[in-house]
PDB file of C-alpha atoms in Angstrom:
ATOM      1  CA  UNK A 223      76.385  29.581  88.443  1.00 54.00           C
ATOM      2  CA  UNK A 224      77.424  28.943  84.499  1.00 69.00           C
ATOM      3  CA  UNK A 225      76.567  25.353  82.925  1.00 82.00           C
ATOM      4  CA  UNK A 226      78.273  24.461  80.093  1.00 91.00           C
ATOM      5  CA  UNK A 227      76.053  22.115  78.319  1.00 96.00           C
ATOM      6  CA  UNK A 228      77.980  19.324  76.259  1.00 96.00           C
ATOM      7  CA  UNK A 229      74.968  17.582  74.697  1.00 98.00           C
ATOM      8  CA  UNK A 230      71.660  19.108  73.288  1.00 98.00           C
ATOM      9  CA  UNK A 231      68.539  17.506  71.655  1.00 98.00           C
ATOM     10  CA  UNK A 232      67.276  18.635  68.086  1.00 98.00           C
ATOM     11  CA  UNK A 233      63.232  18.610  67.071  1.00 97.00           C
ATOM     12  CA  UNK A 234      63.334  17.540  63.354  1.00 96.00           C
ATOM     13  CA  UNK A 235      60.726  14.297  63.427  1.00 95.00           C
ATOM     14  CA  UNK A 236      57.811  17.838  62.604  1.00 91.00           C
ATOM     15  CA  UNK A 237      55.538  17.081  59.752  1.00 89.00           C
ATOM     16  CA  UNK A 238      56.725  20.310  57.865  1.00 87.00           C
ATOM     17  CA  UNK A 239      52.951  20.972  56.658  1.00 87.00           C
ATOM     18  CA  UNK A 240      52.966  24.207  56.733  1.00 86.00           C
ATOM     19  CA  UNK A 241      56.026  24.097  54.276  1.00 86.00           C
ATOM     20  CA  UNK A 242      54.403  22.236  51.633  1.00 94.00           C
ATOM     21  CA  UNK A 243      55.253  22.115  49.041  1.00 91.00           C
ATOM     22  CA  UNK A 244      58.970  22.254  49.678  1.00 87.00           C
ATOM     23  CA  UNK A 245      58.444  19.556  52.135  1.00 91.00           C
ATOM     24  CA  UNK A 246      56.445  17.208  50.198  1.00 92.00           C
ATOM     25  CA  UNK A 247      59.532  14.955  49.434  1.00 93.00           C
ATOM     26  CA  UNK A 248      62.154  16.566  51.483  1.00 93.00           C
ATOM     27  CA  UNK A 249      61.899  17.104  55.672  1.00 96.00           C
ATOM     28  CA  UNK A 250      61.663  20.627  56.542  1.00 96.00           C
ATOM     29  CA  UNK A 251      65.079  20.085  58.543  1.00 95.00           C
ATOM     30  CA  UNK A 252      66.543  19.689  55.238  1.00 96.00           C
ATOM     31  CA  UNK A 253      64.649  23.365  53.572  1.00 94.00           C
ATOM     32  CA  UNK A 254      68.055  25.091  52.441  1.00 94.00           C
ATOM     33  CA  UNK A 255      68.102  28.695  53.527  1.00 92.00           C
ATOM     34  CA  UNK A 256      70.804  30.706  52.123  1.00 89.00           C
ATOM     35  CA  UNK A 257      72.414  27.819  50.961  1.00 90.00           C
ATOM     36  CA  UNK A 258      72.357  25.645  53.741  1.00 92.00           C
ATOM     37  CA  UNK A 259      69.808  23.248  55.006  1.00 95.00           C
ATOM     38  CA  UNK A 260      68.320  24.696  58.609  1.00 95.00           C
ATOM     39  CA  UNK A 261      69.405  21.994  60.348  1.00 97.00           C
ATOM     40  CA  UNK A 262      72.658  22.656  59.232  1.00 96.00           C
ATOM     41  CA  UNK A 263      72.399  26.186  60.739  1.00 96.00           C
ATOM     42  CA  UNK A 264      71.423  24.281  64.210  1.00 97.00           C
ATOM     43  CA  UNK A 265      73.912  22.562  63.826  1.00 98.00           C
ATOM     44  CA  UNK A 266      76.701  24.700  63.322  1.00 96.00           C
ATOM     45  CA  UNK A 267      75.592  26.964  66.367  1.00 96.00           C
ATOM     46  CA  UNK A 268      75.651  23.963  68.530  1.00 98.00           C
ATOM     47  CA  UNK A 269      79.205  23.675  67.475  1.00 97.00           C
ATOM     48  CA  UNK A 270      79.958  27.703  68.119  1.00 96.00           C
ATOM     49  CA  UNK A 271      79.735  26.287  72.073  1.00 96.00           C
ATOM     50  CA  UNK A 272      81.520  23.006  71.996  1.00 95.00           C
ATOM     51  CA  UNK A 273      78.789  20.562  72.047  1.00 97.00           C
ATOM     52  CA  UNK A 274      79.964  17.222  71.558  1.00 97.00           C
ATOM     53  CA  UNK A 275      77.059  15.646  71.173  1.00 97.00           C
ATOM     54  CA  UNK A 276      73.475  16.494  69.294  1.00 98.00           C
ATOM     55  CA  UNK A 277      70.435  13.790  69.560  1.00 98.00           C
ATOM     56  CA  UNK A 278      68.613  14.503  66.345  1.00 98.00           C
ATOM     57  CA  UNK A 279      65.064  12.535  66.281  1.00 98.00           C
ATOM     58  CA  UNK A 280      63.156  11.396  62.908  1.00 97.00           C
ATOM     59  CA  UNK A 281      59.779  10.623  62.133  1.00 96.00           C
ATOM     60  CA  UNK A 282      59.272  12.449  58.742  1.00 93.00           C
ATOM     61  CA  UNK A 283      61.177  10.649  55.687  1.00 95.00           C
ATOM     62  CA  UNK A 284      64.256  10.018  58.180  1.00 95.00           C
ATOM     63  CA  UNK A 285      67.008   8.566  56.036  1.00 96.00           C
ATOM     64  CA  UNK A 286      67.107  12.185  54.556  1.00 98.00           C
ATOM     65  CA  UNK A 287      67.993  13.129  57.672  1.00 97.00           C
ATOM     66  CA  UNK A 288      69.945  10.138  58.764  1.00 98.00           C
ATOM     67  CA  UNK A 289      72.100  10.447  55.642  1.00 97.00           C
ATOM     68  CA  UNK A 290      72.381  14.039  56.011  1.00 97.00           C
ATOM     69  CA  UNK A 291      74.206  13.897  59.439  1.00 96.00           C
ATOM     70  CA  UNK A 292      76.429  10.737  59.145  1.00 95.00           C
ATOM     71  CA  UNK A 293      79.285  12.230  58.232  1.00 90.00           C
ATOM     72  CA  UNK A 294      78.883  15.114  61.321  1.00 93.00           C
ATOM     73  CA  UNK A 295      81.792  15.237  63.510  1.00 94.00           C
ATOM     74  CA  UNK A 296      81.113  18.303  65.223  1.00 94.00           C
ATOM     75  CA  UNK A 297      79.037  18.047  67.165  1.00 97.00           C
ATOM     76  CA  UNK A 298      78.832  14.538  66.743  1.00 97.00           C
ATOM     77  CA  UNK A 299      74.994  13.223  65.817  1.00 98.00           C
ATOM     78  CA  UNK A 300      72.951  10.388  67.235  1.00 97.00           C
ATOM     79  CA  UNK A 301      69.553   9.319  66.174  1.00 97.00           C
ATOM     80  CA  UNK A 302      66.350   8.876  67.984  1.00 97.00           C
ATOM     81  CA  UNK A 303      64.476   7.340  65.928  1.00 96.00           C
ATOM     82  CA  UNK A 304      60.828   7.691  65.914  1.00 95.00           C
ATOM     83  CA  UNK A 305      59.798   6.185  62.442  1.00 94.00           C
ATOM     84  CA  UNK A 306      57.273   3.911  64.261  1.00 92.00           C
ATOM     85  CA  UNK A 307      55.790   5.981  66.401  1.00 91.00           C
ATOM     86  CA  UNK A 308      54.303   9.801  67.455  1.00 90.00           C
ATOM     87  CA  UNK A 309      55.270  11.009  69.967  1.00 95.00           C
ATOM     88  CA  UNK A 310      55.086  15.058  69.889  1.00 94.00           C
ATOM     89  CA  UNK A 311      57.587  17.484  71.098  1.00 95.00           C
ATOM     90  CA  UNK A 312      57.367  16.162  75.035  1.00 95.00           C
ATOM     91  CA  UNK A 313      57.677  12.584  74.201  1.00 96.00           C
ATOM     92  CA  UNK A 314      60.590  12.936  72.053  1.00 96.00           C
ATOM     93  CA  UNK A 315      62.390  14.223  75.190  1.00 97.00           C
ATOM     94  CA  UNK A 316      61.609  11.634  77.000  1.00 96.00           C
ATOM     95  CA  UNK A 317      62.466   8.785  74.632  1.00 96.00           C
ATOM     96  CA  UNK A 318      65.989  10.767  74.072  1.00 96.00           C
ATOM     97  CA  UNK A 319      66.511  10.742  77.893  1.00 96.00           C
ATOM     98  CA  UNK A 320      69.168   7.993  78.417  1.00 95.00           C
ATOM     99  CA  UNK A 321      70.853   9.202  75.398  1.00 96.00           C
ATOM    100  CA  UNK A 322      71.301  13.201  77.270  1.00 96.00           C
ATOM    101  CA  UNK A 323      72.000  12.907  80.469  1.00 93.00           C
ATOM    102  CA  UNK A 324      71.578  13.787  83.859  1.00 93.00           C
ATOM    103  CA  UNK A 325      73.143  17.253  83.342  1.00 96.00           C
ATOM    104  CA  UNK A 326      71.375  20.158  81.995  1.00 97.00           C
ATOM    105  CA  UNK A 327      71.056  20.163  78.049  1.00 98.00           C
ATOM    106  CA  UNK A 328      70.676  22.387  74.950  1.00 98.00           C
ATOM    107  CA  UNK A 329      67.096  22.352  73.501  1.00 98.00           C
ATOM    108  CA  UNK A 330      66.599  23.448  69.720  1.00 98.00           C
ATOM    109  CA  UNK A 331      64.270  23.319  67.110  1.00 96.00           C
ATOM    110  CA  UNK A 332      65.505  21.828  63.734  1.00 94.00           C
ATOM    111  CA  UNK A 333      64.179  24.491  62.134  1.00 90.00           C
ATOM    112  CA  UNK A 334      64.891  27.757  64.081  1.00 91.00           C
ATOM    113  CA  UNK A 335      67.105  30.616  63.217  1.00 93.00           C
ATOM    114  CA  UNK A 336      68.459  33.972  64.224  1.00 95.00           C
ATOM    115  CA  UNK A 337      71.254  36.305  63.684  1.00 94.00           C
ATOM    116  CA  UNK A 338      73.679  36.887  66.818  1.00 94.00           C
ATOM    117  CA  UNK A 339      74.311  40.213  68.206  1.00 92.00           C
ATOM    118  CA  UNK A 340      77.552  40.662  70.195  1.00 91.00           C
ATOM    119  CA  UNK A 341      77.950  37.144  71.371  1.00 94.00           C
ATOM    120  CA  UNK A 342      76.256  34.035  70.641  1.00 96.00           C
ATOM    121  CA  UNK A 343      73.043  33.760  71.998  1.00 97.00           C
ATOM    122  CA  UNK A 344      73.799  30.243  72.967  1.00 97.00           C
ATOM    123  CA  UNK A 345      76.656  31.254  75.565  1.00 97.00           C
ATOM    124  CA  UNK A 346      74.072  33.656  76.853  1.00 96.00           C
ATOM    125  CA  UNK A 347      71.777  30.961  77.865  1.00 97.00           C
ATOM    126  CA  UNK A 348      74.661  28.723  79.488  1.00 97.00           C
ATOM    127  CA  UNK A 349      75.588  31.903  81.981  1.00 96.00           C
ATOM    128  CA  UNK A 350      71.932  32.957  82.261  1.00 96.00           C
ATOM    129  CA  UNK A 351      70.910  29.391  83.395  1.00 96.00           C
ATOM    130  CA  UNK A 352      70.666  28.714  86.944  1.00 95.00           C
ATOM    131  CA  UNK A 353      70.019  25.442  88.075  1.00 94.00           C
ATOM    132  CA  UNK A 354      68.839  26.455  91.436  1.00 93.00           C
ATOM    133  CA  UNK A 355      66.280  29.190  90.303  1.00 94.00           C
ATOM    134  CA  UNK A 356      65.308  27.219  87.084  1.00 95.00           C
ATOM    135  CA  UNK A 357      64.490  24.123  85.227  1.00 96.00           C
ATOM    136  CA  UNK A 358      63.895  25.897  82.002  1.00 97.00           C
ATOM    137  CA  UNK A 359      65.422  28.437  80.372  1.00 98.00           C
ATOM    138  CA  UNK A 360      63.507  29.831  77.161  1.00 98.00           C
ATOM    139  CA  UNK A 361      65.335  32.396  74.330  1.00 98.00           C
ATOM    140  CA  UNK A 362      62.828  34.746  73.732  1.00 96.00           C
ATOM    141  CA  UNK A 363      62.594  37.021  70.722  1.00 95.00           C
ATOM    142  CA  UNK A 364      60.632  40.105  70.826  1.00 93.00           C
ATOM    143  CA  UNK A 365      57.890  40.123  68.411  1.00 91.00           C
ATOM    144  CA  UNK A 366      58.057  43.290  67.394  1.00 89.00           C
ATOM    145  CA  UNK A 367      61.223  43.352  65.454  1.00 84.00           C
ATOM    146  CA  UNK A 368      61.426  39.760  64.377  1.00 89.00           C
ATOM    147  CA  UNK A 369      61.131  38.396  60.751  1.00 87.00           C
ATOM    148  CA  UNK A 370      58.509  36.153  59.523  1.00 83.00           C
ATOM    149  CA  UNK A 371      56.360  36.256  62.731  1.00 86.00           C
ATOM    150  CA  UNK A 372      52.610  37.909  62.884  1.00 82.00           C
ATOM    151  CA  UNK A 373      51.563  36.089  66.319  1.00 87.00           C
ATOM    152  CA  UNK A 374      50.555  37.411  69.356  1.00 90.00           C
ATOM    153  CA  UNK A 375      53.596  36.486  71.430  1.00 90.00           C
ATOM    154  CA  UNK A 376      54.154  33.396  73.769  1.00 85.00           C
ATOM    155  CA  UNK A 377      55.028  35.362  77.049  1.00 92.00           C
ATOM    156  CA  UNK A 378      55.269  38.106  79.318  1.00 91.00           C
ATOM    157  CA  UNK A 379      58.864  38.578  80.994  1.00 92.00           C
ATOM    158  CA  UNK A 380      59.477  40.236  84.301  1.00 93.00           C
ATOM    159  CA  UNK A 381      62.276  41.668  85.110  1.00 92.00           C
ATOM    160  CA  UNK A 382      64.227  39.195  86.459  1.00 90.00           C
ATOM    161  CA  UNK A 383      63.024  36.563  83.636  1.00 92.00           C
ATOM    162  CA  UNK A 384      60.235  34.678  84.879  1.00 90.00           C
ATOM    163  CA  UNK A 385      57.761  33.893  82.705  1.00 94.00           C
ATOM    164  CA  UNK A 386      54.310  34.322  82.182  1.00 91.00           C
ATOM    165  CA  UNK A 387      52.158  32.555  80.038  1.00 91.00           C
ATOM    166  CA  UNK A 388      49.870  34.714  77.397  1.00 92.00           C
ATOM    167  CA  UNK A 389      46.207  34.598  78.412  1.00 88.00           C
ATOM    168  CA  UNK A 390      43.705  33.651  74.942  1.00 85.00           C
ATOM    169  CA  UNK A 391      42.666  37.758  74.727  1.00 84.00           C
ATOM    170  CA  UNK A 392      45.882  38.687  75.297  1.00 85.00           C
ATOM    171  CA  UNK A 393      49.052  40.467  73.079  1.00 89.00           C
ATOM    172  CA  UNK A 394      52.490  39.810  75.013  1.00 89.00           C
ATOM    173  CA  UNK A 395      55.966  41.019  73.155  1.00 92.00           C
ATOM    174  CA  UNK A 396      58.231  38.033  73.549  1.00 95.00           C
ATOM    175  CA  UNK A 397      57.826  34.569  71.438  1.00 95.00           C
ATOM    176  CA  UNK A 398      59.648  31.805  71.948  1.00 95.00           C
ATOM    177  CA  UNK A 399      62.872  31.675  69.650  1.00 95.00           C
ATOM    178  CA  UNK A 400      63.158  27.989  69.549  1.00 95.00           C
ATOM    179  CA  UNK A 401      66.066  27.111  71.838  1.00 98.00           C
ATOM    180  CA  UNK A 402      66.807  26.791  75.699  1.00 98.00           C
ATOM    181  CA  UNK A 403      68.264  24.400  78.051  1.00 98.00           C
ATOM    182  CA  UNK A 404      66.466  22.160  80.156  1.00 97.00           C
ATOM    183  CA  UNK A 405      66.953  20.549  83.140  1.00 97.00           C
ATOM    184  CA  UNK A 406      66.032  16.498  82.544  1.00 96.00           C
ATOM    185  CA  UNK A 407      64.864  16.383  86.252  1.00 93.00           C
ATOM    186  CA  UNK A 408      61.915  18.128  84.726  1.00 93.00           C
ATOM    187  CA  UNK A 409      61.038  15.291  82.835  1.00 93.00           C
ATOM    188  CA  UNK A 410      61.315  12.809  85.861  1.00 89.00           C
ATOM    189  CA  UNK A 411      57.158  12.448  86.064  1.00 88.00           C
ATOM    190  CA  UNK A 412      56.485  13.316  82.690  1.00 92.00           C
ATOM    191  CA  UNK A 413      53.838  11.253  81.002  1.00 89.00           C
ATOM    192  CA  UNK A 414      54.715   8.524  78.656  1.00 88.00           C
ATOM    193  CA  UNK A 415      53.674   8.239  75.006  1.00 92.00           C
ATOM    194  CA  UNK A 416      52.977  11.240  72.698  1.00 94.00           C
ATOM    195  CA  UNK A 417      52.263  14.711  74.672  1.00 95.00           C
ATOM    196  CA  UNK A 418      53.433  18.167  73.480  1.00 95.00           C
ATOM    197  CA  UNK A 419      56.853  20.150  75.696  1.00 95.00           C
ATOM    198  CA  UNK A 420      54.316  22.816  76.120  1.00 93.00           C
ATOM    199  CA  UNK A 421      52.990  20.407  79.126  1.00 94.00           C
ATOM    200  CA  UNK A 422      56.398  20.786  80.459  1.00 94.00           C
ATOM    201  CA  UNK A 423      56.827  24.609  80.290  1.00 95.00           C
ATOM    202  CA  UNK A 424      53.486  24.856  82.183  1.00 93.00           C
ATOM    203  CA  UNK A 425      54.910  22.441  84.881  1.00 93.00           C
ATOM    204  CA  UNK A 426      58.263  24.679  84.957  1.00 94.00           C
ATOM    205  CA  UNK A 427      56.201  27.941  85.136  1.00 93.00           C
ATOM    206  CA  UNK A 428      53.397  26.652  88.392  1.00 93.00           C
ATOM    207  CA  UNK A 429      56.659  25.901  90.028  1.00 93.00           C
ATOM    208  CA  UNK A 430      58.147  29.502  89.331  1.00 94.00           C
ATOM    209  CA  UNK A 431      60.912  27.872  88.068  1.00 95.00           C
ATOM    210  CA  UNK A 432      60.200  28.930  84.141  1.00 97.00           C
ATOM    211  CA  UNK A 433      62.233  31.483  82.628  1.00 98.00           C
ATOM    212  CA  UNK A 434      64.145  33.710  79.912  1.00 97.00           C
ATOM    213  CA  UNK A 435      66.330  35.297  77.865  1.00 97.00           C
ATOM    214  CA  UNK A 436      66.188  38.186  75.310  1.00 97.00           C
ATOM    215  CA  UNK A 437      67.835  37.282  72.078  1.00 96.00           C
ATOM    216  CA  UNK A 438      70.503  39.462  71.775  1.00 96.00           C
ATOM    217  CA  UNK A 439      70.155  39.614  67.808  1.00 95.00           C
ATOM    218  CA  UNK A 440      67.489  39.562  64.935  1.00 94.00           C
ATOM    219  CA  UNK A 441      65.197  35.996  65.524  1.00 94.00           C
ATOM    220  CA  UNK A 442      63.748  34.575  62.373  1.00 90.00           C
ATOM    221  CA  UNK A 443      60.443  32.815  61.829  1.00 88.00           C
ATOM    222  CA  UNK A 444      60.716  30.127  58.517  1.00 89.00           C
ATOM    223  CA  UNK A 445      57.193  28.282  59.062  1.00 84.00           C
ATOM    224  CA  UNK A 446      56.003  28.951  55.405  1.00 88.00           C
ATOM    225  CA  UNK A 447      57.880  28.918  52.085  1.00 92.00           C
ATOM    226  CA  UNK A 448      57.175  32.582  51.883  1.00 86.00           C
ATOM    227  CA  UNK A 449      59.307  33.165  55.204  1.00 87.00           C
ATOM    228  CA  UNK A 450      62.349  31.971  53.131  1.00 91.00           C
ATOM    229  CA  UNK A 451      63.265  34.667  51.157  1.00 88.00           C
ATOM    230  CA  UNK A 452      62.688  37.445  53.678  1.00 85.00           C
ATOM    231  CA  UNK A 453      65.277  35.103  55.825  1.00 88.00           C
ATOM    232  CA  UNK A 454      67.608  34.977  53.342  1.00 88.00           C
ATOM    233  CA  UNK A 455      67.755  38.379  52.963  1.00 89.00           C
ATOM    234  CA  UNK A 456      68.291  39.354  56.740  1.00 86.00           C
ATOM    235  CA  UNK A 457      70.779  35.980  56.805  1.00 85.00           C
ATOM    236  CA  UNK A 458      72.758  37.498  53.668  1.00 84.00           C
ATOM    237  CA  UNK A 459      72.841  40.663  55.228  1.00 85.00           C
ATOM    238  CA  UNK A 460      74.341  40.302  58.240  1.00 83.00           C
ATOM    239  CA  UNK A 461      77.314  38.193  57.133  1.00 75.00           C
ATOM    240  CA  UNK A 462      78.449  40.500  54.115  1.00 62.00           C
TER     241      UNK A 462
END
C-alpha cells in the first residue's frame, strides 16, 4: 500500500551549537550551503512530492526563520512556535499534532541533506511505507560512503527493513539520514512536555513496527562548519 503524504513537519527550533560560529546570530536552518540556506533544500524536496503543507517549528532566533518562509507557497509553511518553551525533538511533534493530521506525515530535519540517485528518495519512502507493518519509516544512509559522518551508525537493517537499534560496543553501517514518515497514532500516549523522538523510535522498534529505507543516493552530514565545504563540493558536483 503507497501513502502519499500531503503535509510533513520540519525540526529547525535546534540550538545549532555545534555550528558556532556561523550560528551565533543566524539559526542553523538558515547556514547557506551552495548558495542556499538548508532549509531551503528541505524545502524544495518537500515540494519535489507535492506537499502542500510544511509545519516548520522555532525556538532559536525565530523571526529569521519566520521571515524566511513567509513568502513560501510551495509547500505552503506554518509555524509552531516554540519561543517560550523546550520541548526537544518528541515534544515538538506533539505540540504540531493538530496542525498534521491524522494521516501519515513527512518527517525532516531542517538541516539534513543528500543527493538523489534515480528517483527521489522521498517517493521511495511514500511506496516503501506500510501502514499495516509500520509506524515509522526511517531513510537510512550507509555510513560508509556518506560525507561528513565519522559515527558508529544508528542501526542494523534486516532484510526486510526492520530495525535494530546499535548496542553502546557496537559498529552498525546505516545512520539515520534525517527524514521518514510517521504515523501520528504513534504519538497517541506520548509524554507531554520536552522528551527527545528517539523515545518514539524505541516505542516503534519493541513493537516491531520500526523500519527502513536505503538512501538511494550520496547522504550528507553538515553538523560542523567544516562539513560545509566538503558538502558543497559533492552538492556542486552532482548538479553540473
Amino acid at each position: 500500500m503507497t501513502v502519499r503524504p500531503h503535509k510533513a513537519m520540519v525540526l529547525a527550533a535546534g540550538l545549532g551549537l555545534r555550528m558556532r560560529p556561523l550560528t551565533d546570530h543566524m539559526p542553523k536552518p538558515l547556514v547557506r550551503v551552495a548558495g542556499r540556506p538548508l532549509l531551503d533544500h528541505v524545502l524544495d524536496r518537500l515540494a519535489e512530492v507535492d506537499v502542500t503543507e510544511a509545519v516548520v517549528n522555532v525556538h532559536y532566533l525565530p523571526d529569521q526563520i519566520i521571515d524566511h518562509v513567509a513568502g513560501r507557497t510551495s509547500p505552503r509553511v506554518v509555524i509552531s512556535d516554540e519561543r517560550d518553551q523546550v520541548l526537544g525533538t518528541g515534544g515538538a511533534v506533539v505540540k504540531a499534532l493538530p496542525l498534521l493530521g491524522d494521516a501519515p506525515f513527512y518527517h525532516l530535519n531542517a538541516d539534513t541533506m543528500w543527493i538523489d540517485g534515480v528517483r527521489p528518495n522521498l517517493a521511495r519512502l511514500a511506496e516503501a511505507f506500510d501502514p499495516a507493518r509500520m509506524d515509522i519509516l526511517l531513510l537510512m544512509a550507509p555510513t560508509a560512503n556518506s560525507i561528513g559522518y565519522a559515527g558508529k551508525g544508528d542501526f542494523a537493517m534486516s532484510p526486510d527493513g526492520s530495525l535494530h537499534k546499535r548496542k553502546e560496543t557496537e559498529v552498525v553501517p546505516f545512520v539515520y539520514a534525517g527524514a521518514a514518515i510517521m504515523s501520528p497514532a504513534i504519538f497517541k500516549d506520548a509524554p507531554q512536555g520536552e522528551f527527545s523522538l528517539t523515545k518514539m523510535f524505541d516505542r516503534a522498534g519493541q513493537q516491531h513496527r520500526l523500519h527502513g529505507l536505503r538512501l538511494d543516493g550520496l547522504w550528507m552530514h553538515v553538523g560542523t562548519p567544516d562539513a560545509v565545504p566538503a558538502a558543497e563540493r559533492a552538492y556542486l558536483a552532482s548538479v553540473a
